[in-house]
Short mmCIF file of C-alpha atoms in Angstrom, two decimals:
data_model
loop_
_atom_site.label_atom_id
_atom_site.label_comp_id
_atom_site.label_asym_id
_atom_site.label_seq_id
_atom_site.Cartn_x
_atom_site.Cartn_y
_atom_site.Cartn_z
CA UNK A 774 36.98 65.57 -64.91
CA UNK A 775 37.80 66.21 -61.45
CA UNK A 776 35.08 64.26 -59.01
CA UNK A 777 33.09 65.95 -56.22
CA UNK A 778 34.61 64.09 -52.52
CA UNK A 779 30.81 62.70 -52.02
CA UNK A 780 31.21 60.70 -55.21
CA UNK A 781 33.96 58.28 -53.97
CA UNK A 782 34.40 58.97 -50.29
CA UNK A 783 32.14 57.95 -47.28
CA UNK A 784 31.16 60.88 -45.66
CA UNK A 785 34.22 61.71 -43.50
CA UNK A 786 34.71 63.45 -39.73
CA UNK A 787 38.06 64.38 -38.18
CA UNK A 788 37.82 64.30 -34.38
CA UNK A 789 40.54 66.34 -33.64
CA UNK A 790 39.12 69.18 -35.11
CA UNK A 791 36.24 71.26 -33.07
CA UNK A 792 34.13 71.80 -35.76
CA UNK A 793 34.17 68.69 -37.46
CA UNK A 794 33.53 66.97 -34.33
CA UNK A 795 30.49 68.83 -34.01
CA UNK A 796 29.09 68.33 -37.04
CA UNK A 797 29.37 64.33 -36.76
CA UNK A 798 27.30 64.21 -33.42
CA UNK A 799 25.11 66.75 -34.90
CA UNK A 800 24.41 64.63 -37.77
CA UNK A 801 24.74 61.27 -36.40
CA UNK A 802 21.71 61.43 -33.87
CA UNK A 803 20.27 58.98 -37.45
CA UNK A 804 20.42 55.19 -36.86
CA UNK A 805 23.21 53.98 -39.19
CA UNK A 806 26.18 52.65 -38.73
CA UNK A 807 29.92 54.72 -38.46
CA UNK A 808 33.63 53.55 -38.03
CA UNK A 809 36.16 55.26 -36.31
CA UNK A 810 39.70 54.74 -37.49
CA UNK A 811 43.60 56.33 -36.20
CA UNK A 812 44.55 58.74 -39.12
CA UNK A 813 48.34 57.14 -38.30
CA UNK A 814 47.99 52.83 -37.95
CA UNK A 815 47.58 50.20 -40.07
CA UNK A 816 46.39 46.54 -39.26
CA UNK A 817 43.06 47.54 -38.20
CA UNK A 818 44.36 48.64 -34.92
CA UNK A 819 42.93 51.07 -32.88
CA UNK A 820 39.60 50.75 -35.02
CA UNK A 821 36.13 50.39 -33.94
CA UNK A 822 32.39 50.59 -35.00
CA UNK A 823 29.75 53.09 -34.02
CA UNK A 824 26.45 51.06 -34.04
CA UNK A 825 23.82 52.72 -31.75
CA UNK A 826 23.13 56.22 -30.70
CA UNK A 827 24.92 54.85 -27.13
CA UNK A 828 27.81 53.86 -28.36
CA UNK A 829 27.82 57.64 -30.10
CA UNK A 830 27.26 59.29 -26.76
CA UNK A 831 30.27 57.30 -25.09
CA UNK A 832 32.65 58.19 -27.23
CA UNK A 833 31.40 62.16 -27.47
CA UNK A 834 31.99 62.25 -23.62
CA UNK A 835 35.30 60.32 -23.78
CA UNK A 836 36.06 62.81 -26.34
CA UNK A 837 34.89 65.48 -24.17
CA UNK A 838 36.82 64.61 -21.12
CA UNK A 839 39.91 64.19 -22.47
CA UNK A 840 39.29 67.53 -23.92
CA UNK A 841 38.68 68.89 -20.34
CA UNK A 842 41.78 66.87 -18.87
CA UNK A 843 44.13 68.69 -21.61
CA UNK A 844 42.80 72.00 -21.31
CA UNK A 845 43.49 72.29 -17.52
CA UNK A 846 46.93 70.80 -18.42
CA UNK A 847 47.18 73.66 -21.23
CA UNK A 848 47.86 70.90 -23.77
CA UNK A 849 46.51 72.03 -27.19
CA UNK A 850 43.89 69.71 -28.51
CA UNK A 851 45.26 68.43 -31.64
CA UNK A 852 47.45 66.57 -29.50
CA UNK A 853 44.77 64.29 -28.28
CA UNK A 854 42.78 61.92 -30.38
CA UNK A 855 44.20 61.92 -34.00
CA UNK A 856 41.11 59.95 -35.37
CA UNK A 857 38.77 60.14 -37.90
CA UNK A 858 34.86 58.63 -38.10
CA UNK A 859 33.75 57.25 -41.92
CA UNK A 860 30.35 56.46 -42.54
CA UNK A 861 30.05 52.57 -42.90
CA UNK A 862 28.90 51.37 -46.05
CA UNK A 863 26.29 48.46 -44.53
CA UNK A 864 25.65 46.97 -48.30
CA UNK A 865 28.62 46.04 -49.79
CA UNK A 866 29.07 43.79 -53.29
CA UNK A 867 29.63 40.38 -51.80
CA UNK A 868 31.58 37.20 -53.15
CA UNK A 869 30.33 34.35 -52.15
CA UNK A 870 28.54 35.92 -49.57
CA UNK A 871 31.68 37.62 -47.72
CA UNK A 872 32.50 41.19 -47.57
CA UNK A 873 35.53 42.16 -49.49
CA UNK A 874 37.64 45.25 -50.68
CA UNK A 875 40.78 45.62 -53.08
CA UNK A 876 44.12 46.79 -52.53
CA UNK A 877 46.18 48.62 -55.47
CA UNK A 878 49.08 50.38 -55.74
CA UNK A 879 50.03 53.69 -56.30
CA UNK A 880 53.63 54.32 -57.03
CA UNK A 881 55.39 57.39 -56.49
CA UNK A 882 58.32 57.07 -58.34
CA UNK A 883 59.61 60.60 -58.76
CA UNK A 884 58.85 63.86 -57.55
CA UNK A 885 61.37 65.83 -59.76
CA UNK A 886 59.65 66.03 -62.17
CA UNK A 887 56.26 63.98 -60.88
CA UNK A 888 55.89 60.54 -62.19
CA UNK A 889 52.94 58.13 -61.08
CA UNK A 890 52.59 54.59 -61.43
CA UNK A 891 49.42 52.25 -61.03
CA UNK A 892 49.58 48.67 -60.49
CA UNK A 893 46.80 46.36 -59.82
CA UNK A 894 46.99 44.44 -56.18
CA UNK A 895 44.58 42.32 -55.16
CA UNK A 896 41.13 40.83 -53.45
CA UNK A 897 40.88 40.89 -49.87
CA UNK A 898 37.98 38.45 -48.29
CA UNK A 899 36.90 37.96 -44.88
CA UNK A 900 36.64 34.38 -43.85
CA UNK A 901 32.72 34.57 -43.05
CA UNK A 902 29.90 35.42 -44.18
CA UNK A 903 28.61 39.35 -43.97
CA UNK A 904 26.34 40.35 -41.27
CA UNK A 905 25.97 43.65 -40.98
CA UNK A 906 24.51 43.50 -37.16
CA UNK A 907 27.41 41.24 -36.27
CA UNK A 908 30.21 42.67 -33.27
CA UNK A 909 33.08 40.65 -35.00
CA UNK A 910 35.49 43.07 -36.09
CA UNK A 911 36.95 39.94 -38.37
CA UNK A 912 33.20 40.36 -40.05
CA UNK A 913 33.86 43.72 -41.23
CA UNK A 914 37.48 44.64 -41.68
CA UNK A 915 39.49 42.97 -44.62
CA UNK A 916 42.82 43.00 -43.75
CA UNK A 917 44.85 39.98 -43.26
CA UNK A 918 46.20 41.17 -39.91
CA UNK A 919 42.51 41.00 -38.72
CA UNK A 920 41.51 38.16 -40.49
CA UNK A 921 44.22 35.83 -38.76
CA UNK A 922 42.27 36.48 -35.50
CA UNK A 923 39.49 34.36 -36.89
CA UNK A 924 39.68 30.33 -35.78
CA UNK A 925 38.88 29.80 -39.37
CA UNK A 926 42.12 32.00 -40.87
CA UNK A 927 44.15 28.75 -41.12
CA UNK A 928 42.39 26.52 -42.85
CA UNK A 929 40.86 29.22 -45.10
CA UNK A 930 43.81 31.74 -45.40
CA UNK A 931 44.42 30.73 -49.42
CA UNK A 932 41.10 31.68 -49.74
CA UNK A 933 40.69 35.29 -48.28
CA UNK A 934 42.95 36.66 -51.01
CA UNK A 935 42.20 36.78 -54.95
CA UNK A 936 44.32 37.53 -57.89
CA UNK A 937 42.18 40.24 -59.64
CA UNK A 938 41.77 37.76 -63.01
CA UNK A 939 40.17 35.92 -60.68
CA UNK A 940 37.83 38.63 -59.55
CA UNK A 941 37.19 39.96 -63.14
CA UNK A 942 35.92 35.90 -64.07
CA UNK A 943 33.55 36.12 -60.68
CA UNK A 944 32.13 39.44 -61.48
CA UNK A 945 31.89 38.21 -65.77
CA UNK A 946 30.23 34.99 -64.89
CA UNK A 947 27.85 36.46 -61.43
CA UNK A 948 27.20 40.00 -62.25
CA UNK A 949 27.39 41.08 -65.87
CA UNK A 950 24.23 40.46 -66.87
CA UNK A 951 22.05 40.85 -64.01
CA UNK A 952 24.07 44.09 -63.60
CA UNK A 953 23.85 45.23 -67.10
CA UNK A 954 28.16 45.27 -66.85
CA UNK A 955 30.37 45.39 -69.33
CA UNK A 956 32.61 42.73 -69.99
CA UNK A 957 35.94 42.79 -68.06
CA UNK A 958 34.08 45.68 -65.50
CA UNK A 959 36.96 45.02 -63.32
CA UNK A 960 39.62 45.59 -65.78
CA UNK A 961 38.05 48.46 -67.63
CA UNK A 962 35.33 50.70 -65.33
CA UNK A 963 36.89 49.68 -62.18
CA UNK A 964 40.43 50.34 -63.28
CA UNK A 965 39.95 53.44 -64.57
CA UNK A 966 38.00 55.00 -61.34
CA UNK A 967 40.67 53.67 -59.23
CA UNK A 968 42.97 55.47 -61.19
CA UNK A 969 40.76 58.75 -61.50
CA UNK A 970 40.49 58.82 -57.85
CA UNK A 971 44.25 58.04 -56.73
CA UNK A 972 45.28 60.79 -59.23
CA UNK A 973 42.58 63.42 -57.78
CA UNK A 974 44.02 62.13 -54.43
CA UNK A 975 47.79 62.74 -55.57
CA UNK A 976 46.69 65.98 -56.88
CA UNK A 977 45.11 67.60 -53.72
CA UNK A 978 47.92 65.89 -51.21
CA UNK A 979 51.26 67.01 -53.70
CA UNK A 980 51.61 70.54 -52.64
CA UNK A 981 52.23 68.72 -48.97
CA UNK A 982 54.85 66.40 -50.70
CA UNK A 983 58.54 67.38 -50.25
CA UNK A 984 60.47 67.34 -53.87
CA UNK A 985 64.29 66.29 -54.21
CA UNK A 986 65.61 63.79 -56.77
CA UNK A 987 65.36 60.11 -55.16
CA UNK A 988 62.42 60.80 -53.68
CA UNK A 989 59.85 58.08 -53.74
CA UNK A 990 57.30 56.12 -52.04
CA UNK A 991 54.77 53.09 -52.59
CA UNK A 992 51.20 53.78 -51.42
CA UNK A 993 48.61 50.81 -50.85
CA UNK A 994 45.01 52.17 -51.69
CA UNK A 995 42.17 50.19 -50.41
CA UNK A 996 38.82 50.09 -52.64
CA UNK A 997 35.60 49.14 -51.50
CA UNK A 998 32.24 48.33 -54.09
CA UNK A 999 28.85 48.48 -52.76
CA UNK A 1000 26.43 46.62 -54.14
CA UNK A 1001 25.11 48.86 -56.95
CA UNK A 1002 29.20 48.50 -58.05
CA UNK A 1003 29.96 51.88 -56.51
CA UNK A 1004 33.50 52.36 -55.78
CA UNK A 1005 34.23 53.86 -52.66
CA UNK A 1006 37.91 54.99 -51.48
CA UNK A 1007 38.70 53.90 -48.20
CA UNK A 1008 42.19 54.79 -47.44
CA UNK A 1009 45.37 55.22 -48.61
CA UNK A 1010 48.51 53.32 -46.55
CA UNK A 1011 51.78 55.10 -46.70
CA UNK A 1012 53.28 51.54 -44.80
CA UNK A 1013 51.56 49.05 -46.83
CA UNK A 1014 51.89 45.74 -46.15
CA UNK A 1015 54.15 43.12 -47.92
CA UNK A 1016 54.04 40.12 -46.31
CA UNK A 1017 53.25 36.95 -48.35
CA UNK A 1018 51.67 34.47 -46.05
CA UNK A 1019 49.65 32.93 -48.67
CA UNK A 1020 49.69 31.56 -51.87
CA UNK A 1021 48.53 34.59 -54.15
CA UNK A 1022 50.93 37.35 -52.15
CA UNK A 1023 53.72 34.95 -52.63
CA UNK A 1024 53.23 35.44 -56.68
CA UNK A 1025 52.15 39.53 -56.13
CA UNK A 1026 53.74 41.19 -53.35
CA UNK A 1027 57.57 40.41 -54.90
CA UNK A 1028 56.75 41.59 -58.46
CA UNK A 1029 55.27 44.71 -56.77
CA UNK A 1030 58.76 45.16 -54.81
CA UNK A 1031 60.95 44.65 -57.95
CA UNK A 1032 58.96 46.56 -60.32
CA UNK A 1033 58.78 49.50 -57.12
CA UNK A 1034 62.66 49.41 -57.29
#
């Protein structure tokens, strides 16, 4: 069963495209919470949160003047700001009170014929606690590029990233019953919508894939579960990281290499 975009997506703007970027600041005149990402970075860079109907305004008349700027340069648009604006999910599952998401793996190993791979990754904490209101960035992104801007990165850094046994054990021992999960949720439900979704993903992007024998590529896809455990696709990372700067990374990140190759 193919899935409808609202049932694992936020609720997604490009701003490089006229119409789309009318219909965010049409729609987000409500009081919630948006984050605005590059379509083409990784490390958190370039991104930014939306909280307040002024923050909304400034960027619409950045937006607007750069618009203005290219025109009378006769620069078309789509040149400009290559960016996209995600509704922010404000009430996330937590672990131990911290905001997390999980990165897997979707391998590409051929594309004559089309063969797929999944392999699980792993958790990805924040050092603090969650506060939604909060203007750290290190509060609300995951990634271990952002995280190491936090004072507390070194002395916690073994502890912002979980094996996914040791996720399944947290959610079996915290969640199952109050949840009404079943056992293993993150090995059984969990794994099987990330797999539903990176498929559906594969299978609307492929027709945009080039084909020749040797063809291949890795892609990191980052999850994220609200707190009524539902799973939300974030992204998908073309470059994804494979450093192993602590402890759990140094036992994942070279099996996910080897096994790639």
């Amino acid at each position: 069963r193919l899935l409808k975009m609202e049932e694992f997506f936020p609720k997604s703007f490009r701003l490089d495209l006229k119409d789309e970027r009318n219909a965010f600041f049409e729609l987000c005149k409500e009081e919630q919470i948006w984050i605005c990402k590059p379509s083409c970075s990784n490390q958190g860079r370039g991104i930014f949160l939306l909280k307040n109907p002024a923050a909304v305004n400034t960027l619409q008349a950045k937006l607007h003047s750069t618009e203005e700027h290219l025109l009378n340069k006769r620069v078309p648009y789509q040149a400009s700001q290559a960016r996209i604006v995600q509704r922010y999910i404000h009430q996330p599952l937590l672990l131990e009170g911290k905001k997390f998401d999980v990165r897997s793996y979707l391998l590409v190993a051929c594309t004559a014929p089309y063969v797929l791979f999944f392999a699980q990754g792993y958790v990805r904490l924040t050092c603090v606690n969650y506060d939604a209101t909060s203007d750290d960035l290190t509060v609300h992104l995951t990634n271990q590029y952002m995280q190491k801007k936090n004072s507390l990165y070194s002395q916690l850094k073994d502890e912002t990233v979980w094996r996914m046994e040791h996720f399944n054990s947290y959610v079996n021992e915290k969640f199952r019953k109050t949840s009404g999960l079943p056992e293993d949720w993150v090995f059984t439900v969990f794994t099987k919508r990330m797999q539903q979704i990176m498929l559906q993903c594969f299978l609307a992007a492929k027709h945009k894939l080039d084909r020749k024998l040797g063809y291949f590529d890795l892609i990191g896809c980052d999850f994220l579960i609200d707190e009524n455990f539902k799973v939300w696709l974030l992204e998908m990372n073309a470059n994804p990281a494979l450093h192993t700067n602590c402890k759990v990374l140094r036992d994942i990140i070279p099996a996910v290499v080897y096994e790639s190759l």
